Coordinates of N, CA and C in Angstrom, one line a residue:
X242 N 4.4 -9.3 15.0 CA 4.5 -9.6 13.6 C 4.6 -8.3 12.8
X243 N 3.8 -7.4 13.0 CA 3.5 -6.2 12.5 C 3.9 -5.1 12.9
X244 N 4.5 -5.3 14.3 CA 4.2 -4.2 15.1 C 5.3 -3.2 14.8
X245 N 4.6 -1.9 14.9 CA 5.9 -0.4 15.1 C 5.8 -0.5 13.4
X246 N 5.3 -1.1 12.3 CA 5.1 -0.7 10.8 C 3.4 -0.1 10.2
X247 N 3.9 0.5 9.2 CA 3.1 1.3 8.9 C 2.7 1.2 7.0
X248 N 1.2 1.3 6.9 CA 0.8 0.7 5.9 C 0.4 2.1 5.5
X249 N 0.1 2.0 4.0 CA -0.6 3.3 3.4 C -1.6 3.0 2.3
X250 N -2.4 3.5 2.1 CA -3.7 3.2 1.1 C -3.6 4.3 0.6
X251 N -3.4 4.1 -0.6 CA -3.0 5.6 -1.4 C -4.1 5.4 -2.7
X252 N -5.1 6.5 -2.2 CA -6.6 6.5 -2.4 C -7.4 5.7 -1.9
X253 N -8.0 5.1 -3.1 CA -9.0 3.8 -3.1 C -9.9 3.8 -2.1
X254 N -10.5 3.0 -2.0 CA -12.4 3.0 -1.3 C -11.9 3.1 0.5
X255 N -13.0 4.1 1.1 CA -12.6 4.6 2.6 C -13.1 2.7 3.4
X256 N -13.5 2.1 2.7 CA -13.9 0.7 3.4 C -12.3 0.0 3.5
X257 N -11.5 0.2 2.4 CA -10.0 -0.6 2.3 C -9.6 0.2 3.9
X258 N -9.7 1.5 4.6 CA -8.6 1.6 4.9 C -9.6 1.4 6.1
X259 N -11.1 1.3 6.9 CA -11.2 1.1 8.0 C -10.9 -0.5 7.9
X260 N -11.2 -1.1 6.9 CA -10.9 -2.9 7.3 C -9.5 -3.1 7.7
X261 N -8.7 -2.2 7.0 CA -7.4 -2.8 7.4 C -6.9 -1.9 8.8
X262 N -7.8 -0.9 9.0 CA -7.3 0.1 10.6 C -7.8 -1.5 11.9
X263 N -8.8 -1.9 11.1 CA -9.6 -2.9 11.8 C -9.1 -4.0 12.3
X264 N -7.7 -4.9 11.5 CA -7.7 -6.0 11.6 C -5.8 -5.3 11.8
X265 N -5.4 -4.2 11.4 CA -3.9 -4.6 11.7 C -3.6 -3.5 12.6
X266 N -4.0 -2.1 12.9 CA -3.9 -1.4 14.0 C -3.9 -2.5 15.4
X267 N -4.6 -3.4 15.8 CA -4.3 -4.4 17.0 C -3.2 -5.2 17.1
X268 N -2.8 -5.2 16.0 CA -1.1 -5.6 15.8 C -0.1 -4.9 16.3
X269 N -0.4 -3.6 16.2 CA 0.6 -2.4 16.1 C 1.1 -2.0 15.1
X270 N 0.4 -2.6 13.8 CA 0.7 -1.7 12.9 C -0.5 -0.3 12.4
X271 N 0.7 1.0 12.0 CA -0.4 2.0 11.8 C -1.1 1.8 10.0
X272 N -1.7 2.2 10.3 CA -2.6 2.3 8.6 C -3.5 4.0 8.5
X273 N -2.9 4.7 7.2 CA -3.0 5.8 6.9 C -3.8 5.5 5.7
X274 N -4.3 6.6 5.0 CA -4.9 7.0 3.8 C -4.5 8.1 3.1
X275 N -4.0 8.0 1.9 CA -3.5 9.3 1.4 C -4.6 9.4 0.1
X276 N -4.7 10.4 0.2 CA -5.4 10.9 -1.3 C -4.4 11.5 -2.0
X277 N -4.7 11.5 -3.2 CA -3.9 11.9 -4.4 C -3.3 13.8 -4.4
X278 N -4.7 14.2 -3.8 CA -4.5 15.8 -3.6 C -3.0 15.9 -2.7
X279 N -3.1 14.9 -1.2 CA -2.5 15.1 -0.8 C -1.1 14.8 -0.9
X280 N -1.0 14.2 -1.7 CA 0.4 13.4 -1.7 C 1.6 14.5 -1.4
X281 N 1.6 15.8 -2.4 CA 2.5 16.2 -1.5 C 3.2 16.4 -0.5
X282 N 2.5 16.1 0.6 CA 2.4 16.7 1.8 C 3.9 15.3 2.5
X283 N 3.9 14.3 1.7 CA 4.4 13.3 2.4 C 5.5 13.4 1.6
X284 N 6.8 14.8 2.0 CA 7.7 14.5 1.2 C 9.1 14.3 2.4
X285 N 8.8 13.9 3.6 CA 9.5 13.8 4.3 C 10.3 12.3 4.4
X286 N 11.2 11.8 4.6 CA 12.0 10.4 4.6 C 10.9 9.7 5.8
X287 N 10.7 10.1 7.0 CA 10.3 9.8 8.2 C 8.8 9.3 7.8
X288 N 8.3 9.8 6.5 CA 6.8 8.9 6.2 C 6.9 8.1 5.2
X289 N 8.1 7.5 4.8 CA 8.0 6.3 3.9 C 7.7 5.0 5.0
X290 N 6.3 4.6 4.2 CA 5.8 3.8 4.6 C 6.2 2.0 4.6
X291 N 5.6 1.1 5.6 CA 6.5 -0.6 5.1 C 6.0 -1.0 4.1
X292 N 4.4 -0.3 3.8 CA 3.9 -1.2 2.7 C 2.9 -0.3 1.9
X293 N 2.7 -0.2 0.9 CA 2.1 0.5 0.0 C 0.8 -0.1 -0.4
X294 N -0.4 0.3 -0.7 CA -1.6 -0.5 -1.2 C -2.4 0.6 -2.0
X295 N -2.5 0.6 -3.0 CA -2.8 1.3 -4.2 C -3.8 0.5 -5.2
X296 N -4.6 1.4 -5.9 CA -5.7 0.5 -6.6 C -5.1 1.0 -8.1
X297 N -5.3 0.3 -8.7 CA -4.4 0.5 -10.5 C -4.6 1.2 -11.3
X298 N -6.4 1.8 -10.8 CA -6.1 3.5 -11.6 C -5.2 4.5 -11.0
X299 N -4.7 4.2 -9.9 CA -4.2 5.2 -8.5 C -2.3 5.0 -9.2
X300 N -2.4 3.5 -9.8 CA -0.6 3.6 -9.9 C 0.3 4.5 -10.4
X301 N 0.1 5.0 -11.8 CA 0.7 5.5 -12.1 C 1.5 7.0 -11.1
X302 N 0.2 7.0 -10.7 CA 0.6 9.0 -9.9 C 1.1 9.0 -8.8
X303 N 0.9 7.6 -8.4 CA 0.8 7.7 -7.3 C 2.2 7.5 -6.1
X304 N 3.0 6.7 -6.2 CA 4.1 5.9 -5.2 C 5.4 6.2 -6.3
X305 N 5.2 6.7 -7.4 CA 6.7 6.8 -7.9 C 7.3 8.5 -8.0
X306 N 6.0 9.3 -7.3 CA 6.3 10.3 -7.4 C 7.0 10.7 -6.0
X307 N 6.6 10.0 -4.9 CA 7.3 10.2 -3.5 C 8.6 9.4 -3.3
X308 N 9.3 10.7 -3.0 CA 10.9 10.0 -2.6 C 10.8 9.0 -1.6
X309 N 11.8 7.9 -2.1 CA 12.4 6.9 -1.6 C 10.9 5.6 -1.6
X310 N 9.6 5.6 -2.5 CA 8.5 5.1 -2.0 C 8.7 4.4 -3.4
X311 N 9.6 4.2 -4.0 CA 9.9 3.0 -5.4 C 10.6 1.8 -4.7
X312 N 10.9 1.8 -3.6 CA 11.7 0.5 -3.2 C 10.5 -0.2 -2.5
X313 N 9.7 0.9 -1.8 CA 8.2 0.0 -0.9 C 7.6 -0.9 -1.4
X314 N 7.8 -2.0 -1.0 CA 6.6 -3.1 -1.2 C 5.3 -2.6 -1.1
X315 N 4.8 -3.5 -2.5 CA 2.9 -2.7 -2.8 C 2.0 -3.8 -2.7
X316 N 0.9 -3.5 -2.7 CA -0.1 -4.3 -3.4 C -0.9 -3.5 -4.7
X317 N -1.2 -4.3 -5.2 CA -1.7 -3.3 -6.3 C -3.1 -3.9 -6.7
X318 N -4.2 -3.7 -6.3 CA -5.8 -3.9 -6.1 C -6.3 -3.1 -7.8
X319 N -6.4 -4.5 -8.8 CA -7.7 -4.2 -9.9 C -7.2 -4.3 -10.9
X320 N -5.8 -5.1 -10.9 CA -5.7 -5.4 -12.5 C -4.5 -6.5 -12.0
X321 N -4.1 -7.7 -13.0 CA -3.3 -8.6 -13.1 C -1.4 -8.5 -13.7
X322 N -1.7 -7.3 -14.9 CA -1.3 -6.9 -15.5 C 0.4 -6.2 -14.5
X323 N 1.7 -6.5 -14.6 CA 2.2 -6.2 -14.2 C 3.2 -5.1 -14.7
X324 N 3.7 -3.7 -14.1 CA 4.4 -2.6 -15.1 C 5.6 -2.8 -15.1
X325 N 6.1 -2.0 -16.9 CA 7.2 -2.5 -16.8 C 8.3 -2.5 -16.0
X326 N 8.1 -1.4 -15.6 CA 9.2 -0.7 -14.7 C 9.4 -1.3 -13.2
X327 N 9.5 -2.2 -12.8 CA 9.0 -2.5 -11.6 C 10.6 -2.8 -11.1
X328 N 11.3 -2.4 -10.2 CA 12.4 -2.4 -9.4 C 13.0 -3.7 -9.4
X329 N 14.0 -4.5 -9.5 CA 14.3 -6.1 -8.8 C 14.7 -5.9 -7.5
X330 N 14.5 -5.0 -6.9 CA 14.9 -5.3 -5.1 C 13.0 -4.9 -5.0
X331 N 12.0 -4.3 -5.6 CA 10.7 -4.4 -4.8 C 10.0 -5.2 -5.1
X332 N 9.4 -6.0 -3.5 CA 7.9 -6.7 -3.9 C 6.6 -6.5 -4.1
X333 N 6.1 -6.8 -5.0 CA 5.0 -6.5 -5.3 C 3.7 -7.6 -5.8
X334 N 2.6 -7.6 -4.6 CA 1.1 -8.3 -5.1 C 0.4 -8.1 -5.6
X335 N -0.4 -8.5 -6.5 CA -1.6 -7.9 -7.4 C -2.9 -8.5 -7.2
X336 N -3.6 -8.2 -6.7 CA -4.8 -8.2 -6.1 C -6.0 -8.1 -7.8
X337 N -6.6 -9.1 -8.0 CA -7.6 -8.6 -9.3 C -9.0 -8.5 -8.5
X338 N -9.6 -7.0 -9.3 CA -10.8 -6.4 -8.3 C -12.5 -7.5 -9.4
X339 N -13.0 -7.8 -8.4 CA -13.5 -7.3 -7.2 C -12.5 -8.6 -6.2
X340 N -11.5 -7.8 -4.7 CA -10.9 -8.7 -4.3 C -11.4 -9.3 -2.9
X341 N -11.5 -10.0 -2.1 CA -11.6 -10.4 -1.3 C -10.5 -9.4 0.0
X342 N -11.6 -9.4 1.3 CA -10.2 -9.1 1.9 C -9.3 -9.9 2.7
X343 N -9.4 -10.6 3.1 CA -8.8 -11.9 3.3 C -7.5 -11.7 2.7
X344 N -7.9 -11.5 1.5 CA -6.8 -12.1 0.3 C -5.5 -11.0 0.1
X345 N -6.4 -9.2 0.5 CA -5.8 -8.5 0.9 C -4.5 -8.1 2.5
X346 N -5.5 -8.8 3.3 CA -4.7 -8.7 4.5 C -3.4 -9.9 4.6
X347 N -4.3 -11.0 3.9 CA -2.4 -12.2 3.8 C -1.5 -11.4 2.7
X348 N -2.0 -10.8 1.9 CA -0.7 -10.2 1.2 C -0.2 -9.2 1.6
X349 N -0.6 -8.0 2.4 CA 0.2 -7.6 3.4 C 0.6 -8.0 4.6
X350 N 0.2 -9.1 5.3 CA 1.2 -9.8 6.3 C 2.1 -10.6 5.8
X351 N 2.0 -11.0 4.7 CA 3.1 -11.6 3.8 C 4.0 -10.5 3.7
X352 N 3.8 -9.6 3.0 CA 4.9 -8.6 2.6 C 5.8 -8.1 3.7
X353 N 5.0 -7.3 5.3 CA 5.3 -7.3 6.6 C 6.4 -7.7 6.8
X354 N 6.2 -9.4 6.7 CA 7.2 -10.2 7.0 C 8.3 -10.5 6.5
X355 N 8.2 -9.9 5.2 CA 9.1 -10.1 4.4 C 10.2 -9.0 4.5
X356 N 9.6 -7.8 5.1 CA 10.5 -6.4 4.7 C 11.1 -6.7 5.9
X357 N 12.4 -6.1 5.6 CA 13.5 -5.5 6.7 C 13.0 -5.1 7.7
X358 N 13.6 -5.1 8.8 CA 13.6 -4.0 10.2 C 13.3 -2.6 9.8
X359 N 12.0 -1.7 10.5 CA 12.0 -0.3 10.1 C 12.4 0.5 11.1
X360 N 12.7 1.6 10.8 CA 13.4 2.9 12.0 C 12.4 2.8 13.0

């Protein structure tokens, strides 16, 4: 279902990214953590990720500044509130905090399944 895709937690609490190393690394999918400092670092085509998970103080800075990372499907953890700018080819969940993870993980195996074939 998952397998050979790659998730990214860009910020947000170090529990988001062991639960989901926890429940979707056995899938075969990878799961990363980016912090804000680092974001630079990921300006290569080869690390755009399948799915993006971001918390909604983190949005603004965060996924529109990395090339080719405005088409990625997100989740967006802590607010309902949808931005304007939001692509018509991307999908996007909104998770309102405090969220369940459950609620987290079906919306990225939702999304998973939804995206294209990745390199």
């Amino acid at each position: 279902m998952v397998n050979g895709q790659r998730v990214v937690v860009f910020d947000g609490l170090n529990e988001t990214e062991e639960v989901l190393k926890a429940i979707l690394e056995p899938q075969g999918c990878s799961v990363d953590r980016v912090r804000q400092r680092n974001a630079n670092d990921l300006d290569c085509p080869c690390e755009i990720p399948s799915i993006v998970v971001v918390h909604d103080d983190d949005l603004n800075e965060s996924t529109t500044s990395q090339p080719g990372w405005n088409e990625v499907p997100r989740v967006v953890i802590g607010s309902v509130r949808k931005p304007k700018n939001t692509s018509s080819g991307q999908s996007t969940r909104f998770l309102m905090q405090p969220f369940q993870y459950a609620e987290l993980i079906d919306s990225i195996e939702s999304l998973l399944q939804q995206s294209p074939g990745n390199d």
